[in-house]
Phi, psi and omega in degrees: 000321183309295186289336221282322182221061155291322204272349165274017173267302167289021178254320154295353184251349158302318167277124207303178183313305177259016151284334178250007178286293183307326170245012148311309186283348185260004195211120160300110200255178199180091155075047177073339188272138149299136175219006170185155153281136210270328198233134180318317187305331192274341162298306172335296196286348202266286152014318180109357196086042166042012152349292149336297180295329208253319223230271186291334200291356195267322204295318166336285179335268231002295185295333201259339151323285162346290213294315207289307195281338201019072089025056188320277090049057141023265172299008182258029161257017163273340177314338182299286170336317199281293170341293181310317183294288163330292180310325197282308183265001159254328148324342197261003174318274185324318211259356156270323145341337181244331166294353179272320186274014201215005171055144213324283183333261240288016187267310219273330169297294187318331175277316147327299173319300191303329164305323210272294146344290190303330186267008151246013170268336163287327168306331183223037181283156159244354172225157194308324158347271196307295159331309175259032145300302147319274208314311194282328138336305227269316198293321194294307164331303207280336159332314178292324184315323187286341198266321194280330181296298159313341177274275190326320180262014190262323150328278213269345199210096167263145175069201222299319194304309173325277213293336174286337206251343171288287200314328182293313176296320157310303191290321182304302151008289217274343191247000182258005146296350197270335185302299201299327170319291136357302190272317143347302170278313201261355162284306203279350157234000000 
């Protein structure tokens, strides 16, 4: 039992100072216990990287997307979605490798800026291309949250606190689909 949980100890003592800083700051304690995420960025990575949030809160748009773009073709406003999907789940490839040499944070910040970038370059596309250009920038950002969230609690935590701190990242997972559509639409007015 003793080898069973060597090699996660040394995998926990590989991680730096400011990778255990960084998710410290994200999860609020209480009496040595977790008891909630402390911040909006700790929803985000706990979330999956808002994913969810990023995929349905777009289906409201659709039409006017359509429309903005004039868009003969009905089905080329699901590229936005798909495009977004694609990127995102072939980015997640990459990013434990680079969160393993260049550490968790600064992976996961870097990624943000690039959301942030892709999503002003969807701000000032003028044509339907470049727009769906953005997305697929924006889905390779939002790739990290989910990898990097998982690498940190996988890091930083074993046994029931891991798995209470997966689950919590599962009900957000799980609720922000029903939400964002809803909030999507109430942005579109």
């Amino acid at each position: 039992e003793a080898d069973a949980t060597r090699p996660a100890q040394k995998k926990a003592d590989r991680v730096s100072e400011e990778d255990r800083r960084f998710i410290r700051d994200l999860i609020l304690y209480e009496d040595d216990e977790m008891i909630a995420i402390n911040n909006p960025a700790g929803i985000a990575v706990q979330g999956g990287s808002g994913q969810g949030r990023h995929i349905d809160g777009m289906l409201a748009a659709l039409g006017d997307i359509g429309a903005d773009f004039s868009l003969v073709n009905d089905n080329d406003r699901q590229l936005v979605i798909a495009v977004f999907m694609f990127a995102s789940g072939a980015a997640q490839l990459f990013y434990g490798p680079l969160a393993d040499r260049f550490g968790r944070r600064a992976v996961f910040m870097w990624s943000l800026i690039g959301f942030l970038a892709a999503t002003l370059l969807c701000v000032v596309a003028t044509a339907y291309s470049l727009f769906i250009a953005g997305r697929a920038l924006q889905g390779v950002a939002a790739a990290a949250g989910r990898v990097v969230a998982i690498a940190l609690v996988r890091d930083l935590f074993r046994g029931r606190e891991m798995a209470s701190i997966m689950s919590m990242a599962m009900t957000v997972s799980i609720v922000s689909p029903i939400i964002a559509p809803s909030l999507g639409q109430l942005i579109l007015f």
